[in-house]
PDB file of C-alpha atoms in Angstrom:
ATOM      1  CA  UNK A   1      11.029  15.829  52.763  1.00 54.00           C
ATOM      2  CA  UNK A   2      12.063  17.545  49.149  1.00 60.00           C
ATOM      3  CA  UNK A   3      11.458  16.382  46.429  1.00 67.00           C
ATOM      4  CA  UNK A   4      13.347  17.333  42.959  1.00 85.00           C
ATOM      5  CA  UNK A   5      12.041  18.562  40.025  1.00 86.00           C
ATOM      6  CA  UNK A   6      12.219  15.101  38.078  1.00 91.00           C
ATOM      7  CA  UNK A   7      10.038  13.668  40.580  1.00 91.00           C
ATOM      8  CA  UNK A   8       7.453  16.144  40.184  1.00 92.00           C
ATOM      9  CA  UNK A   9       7.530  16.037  36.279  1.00 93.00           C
ATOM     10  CA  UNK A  10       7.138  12.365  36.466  1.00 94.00           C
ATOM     11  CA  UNK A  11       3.955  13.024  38.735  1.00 93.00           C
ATOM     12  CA  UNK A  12       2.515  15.533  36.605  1.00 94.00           C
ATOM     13  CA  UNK A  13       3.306  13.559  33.216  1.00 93.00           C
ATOM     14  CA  UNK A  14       1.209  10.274  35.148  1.00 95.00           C
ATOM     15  CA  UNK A  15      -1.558  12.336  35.548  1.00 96.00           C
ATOM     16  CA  UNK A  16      -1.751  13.962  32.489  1.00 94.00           C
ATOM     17  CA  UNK A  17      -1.423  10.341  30.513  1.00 94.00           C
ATOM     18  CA  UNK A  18      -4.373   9.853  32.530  1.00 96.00           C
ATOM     19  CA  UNK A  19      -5.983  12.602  31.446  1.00 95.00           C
ATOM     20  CA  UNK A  20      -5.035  12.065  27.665  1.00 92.00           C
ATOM     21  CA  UNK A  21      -6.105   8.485  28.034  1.00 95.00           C
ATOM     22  CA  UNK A  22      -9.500   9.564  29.639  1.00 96.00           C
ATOM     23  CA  UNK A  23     -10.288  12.375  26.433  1.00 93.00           C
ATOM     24  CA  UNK A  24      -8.688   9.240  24.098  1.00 94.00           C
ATOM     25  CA  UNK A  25     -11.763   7.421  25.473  1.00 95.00           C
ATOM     26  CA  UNK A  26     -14.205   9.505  25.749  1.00 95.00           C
ATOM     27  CA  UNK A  27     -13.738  11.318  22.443  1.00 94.00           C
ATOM     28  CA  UNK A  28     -11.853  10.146  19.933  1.00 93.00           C
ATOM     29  CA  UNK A  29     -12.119   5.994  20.382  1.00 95.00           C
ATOM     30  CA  UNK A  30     -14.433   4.496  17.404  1.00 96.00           C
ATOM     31  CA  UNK A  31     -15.197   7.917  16.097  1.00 96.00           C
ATOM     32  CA  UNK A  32     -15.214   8.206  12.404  1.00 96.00           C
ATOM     33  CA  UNK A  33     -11.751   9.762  12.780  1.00 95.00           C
ATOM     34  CA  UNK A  34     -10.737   6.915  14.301  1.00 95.00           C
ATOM     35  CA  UNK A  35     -11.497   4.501  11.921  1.00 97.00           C
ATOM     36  CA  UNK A  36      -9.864   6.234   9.020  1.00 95.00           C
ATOM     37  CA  UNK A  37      -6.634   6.263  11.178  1.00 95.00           C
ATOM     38  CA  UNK A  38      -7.471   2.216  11.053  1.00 96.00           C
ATOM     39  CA  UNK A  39      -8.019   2.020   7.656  1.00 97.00           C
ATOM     40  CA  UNK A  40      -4.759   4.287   7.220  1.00 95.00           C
ATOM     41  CA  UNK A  41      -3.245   1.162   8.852  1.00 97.00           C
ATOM     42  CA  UNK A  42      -5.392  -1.867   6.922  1.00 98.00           C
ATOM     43  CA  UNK A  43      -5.808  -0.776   3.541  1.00 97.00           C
ATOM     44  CA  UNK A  44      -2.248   0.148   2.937  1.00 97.00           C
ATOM     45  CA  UNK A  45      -0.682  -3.364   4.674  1.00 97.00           C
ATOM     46  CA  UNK A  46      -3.178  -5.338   2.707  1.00 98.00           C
ATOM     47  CA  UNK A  47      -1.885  -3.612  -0.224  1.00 97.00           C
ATOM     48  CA  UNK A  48       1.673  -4.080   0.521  1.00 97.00           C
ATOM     49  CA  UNK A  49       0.632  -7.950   1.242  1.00 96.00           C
ATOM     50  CA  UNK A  50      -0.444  -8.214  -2.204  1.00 97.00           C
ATOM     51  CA  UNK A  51       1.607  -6.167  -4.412  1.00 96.00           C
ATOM     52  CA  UNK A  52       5.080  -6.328  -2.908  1.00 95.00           C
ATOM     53  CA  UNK A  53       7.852  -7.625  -4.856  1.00 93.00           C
ATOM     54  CA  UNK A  54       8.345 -10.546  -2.964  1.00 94.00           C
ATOM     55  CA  UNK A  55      11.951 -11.178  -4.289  1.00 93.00           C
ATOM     56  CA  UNK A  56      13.482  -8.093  -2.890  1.00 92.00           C
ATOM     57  CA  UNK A  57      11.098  -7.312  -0.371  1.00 92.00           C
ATOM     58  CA  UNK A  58      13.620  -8.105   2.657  1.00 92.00           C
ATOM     59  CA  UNK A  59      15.572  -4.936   0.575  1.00 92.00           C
ATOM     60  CA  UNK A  60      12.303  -3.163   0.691  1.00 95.00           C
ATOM     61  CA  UNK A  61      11.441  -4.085   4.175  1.00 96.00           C
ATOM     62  CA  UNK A  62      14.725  -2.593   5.523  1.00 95.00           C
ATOM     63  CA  UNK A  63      14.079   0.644   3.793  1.00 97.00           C
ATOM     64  CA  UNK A  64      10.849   1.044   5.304  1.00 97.00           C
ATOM     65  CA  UNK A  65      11.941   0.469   8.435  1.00 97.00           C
ATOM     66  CA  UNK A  66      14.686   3.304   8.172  1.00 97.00           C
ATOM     67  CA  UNK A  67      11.502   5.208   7.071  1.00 98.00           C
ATOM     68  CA  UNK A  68       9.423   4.468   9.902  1.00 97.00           C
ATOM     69  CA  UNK A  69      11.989   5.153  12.920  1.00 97.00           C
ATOM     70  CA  UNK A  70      13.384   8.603  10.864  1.00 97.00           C
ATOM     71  CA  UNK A  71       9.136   9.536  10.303  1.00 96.00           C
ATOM     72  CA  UNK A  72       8.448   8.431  14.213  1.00 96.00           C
ATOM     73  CA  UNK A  73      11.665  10.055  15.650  1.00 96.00           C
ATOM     74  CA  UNK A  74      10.225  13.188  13.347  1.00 96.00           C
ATOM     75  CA  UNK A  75       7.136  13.013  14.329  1.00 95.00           C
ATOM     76  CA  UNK A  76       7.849  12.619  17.958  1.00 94.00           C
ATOM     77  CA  UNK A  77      10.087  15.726  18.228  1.00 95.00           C
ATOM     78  CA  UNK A  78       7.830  17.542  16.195  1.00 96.00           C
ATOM     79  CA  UNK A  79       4.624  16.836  18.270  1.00 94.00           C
ATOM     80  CA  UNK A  80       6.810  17.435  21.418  1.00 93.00           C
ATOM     81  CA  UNK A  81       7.522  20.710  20.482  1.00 96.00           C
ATOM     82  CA  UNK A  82       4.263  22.159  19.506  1.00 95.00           C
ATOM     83  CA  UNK A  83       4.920  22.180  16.185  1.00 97.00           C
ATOM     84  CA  UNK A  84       1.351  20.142  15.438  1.00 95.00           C
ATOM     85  CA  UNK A  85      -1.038  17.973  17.058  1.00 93.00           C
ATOM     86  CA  UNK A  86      -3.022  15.456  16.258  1.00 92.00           C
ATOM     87  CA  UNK A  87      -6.463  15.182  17.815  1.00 88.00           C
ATOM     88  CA  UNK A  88      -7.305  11.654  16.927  1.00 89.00           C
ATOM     89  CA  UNK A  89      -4.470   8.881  17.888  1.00 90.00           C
ATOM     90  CA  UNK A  90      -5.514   5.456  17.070  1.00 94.00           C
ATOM     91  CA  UNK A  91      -3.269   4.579  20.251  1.00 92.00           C
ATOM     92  CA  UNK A  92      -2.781   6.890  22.402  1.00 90.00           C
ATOM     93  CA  UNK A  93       0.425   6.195  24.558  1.00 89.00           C
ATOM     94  CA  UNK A  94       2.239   6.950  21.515  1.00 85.00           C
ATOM     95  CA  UNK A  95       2.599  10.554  20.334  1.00 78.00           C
ATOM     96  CA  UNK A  96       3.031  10.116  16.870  1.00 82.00           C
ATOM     97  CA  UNK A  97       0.800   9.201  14.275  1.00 91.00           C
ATOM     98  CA  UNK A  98       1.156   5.899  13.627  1.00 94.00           C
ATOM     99  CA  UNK A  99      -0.610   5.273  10.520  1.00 95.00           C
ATOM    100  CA  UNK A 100       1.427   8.073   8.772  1.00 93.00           C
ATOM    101  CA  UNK A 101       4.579   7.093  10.809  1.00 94.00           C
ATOM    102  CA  UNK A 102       4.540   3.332  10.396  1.00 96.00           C
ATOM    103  CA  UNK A 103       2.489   2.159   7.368  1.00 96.00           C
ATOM    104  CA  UNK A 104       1.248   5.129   4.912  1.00 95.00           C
ATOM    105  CA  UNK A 105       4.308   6.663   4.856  1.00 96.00           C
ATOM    106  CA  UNK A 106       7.235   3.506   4.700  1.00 98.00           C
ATOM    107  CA  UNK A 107       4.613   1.537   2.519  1.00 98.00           C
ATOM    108  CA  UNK A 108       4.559   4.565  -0.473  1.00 97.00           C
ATOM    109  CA  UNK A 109       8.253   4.569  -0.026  1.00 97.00           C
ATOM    110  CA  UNK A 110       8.670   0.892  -0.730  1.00 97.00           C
ATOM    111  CA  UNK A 111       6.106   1.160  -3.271  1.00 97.00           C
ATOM    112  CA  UNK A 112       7.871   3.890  -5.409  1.00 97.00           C
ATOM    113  CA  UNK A 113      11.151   1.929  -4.916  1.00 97.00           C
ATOM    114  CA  UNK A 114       9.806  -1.339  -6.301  1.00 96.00           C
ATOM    115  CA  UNK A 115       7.993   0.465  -9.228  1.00 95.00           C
ATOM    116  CA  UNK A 116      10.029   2.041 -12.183  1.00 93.00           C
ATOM    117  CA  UNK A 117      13.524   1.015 -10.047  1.00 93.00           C
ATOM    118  CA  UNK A 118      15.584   2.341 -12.745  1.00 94.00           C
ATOM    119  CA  UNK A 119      13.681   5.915 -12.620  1.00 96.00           C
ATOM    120  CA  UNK A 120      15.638   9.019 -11.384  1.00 97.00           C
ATOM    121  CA  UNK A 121      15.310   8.599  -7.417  1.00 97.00           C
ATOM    122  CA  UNK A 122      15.325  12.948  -7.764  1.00 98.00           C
ATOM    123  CA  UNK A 123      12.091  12.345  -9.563  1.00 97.00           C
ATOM    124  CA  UNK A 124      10.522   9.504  -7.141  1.00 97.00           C
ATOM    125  CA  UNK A 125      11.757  11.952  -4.133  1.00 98.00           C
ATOM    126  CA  UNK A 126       9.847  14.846  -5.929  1.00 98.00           C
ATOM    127  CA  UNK A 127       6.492  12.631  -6.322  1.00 97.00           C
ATOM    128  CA  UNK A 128       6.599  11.429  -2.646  1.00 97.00           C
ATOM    129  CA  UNK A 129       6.856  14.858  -1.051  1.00 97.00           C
ATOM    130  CA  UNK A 130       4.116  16.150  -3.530  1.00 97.00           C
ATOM    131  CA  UNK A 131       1.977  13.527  -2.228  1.00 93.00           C
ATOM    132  CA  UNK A 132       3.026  14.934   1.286  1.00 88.00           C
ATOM    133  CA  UNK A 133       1.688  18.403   0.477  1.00 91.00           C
ATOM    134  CA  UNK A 134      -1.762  16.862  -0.829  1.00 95.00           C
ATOM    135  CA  UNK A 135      -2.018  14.691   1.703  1.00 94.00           C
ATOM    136  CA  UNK A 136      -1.414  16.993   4.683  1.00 95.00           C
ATOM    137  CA  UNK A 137      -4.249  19.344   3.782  1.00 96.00           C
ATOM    138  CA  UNK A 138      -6.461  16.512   3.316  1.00 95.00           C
ATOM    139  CA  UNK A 139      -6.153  15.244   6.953  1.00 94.00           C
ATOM    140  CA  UNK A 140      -6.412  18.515   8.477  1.00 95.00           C
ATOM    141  CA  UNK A 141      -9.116  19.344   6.642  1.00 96.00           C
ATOM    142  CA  UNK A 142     -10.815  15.748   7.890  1.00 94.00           C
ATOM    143  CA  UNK A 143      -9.579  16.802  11.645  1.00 93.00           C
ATOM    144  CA  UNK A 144      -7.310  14.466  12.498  1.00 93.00           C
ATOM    145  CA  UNK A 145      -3.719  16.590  12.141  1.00 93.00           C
ATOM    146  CA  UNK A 146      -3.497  20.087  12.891  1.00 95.00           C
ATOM    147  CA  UNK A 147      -0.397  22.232  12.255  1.00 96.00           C
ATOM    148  CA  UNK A 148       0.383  24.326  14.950  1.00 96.00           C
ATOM    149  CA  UNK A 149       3.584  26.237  14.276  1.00 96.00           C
ATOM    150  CA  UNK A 150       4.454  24.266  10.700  1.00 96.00           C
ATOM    151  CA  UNK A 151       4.565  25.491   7.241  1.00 95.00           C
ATOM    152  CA  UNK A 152       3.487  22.606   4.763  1.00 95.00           C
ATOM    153  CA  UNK A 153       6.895  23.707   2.604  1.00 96.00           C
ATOM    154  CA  UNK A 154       9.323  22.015   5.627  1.00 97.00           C
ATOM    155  CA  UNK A 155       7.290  18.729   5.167  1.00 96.00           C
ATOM    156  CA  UNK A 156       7.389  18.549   1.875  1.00 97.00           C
ATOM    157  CA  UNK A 157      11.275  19.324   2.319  1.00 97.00           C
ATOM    158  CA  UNK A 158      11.463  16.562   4.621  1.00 97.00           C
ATOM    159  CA  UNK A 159       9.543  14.094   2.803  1.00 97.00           C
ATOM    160  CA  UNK A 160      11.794  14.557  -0.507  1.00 98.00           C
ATOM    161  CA  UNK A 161      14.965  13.757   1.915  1.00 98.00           C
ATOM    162  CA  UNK A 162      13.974  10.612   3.541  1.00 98.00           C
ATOM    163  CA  UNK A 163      12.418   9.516   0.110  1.00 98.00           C
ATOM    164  CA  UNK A 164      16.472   9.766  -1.219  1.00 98.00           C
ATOM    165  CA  UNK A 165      17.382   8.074   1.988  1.00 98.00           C
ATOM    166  CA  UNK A 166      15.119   5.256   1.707  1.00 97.00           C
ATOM    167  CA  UNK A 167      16.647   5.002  -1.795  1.00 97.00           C
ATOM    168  CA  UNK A 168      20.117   4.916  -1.127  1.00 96.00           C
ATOM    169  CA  UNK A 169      19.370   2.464   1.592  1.00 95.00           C
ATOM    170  CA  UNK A 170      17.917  -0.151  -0.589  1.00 94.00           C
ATOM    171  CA  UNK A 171      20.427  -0.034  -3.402  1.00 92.00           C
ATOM    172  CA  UNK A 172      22.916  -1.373  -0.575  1.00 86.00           C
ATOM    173  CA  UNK A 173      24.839  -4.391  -1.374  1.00 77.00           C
ATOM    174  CA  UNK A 174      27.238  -4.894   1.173  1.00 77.00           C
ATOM    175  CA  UNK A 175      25.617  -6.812   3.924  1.00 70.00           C
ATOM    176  CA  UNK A 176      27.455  -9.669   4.976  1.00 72.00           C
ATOM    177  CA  UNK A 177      26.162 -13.248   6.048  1.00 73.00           C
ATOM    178  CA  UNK A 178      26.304 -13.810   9.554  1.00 76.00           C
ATOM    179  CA  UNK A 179      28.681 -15.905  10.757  1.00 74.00           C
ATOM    180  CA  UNK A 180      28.329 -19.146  13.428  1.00 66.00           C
TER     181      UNK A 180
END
């Protein structure tokens, strides 16, 4: 009987889950590195909780969910490439680090969007990818991210972009009320 090539990629992509899963458990699971990825996900929600702007945080909301999936999708590529790794997922069927992808990252953005909103968005783009650069080192120097083939520059680069997206997104006024 033959068997194609998907087939065997799918077999070979079950077993190595498996094998991630098995080093996820054995190694990295309620290890110090582990619970700063939790507290990664904690401190900054509880902060969001409490300091939000509660009259335009559906605006903010949006534009940190634009920030998440563009970080994630980001993240995903750039993991599936080679281009870094990260050695201690705080889940790990996904590939992406999801307290950078879906809370540190979206909750500065709203953050810096609800503070100062009249402030050049240039500037605000400019402090969020400087606190890129800082941060980066910082959690490879911890352990927990390691750049493979990446130069801190294209982050920072990337950063200051979906900072102005973010941005543009929440000064949006045209959404219409849906209609019975």
């Amino acid at each position: 009987m033959k068997t194609n090539a998907f087939e065997d990629f799918y077999k070979k992509t079950i077993e190595l889950n498996h094998d991630i899963y098995r080093g996820w458990l054995h190694h990295s699971l309620y290890t110090w590195h582990w619970w700063i990825g939790i507290a990664l996900i904690v401190i900054p929600l509880l902060l969001w909780l409490k300091f939000r702007n509660k009259k335009s945080q559906d605006r903010l909301l949006f534009a940190g969910v634009v920030v998440a999936i563009i970080s994630a999708s980001l993240d995903y590529v750039g993991t599936f490439f080679g281009k870094w790794r990260y050695d201690y997922e705080v889940y790990p069927a996904v590939s992406n680090y999801i307290p950078f992808s879906f809370f540190a990252l979206p909750i500065a953005v709203m953050f810096l969007l609800q503070i100062k909103p009249k402030m050049n968005p240039f500037l605000k783009a400019l402090i969020f990818a400087v606190f890129s650069i800082i941060a980066l080192p910082i959690v490879k120097w911890i352990g927990i991210y390691e750049p493979v083939k990446w130069n801190y520059l294209y982050s920072f680069i990337i950063q200051y972009f979906i900072y102005l997206i973010a941005h543009y997104i929440s000064r949006k006024t045209k959404f219409q009320p849906l209609d019975e």
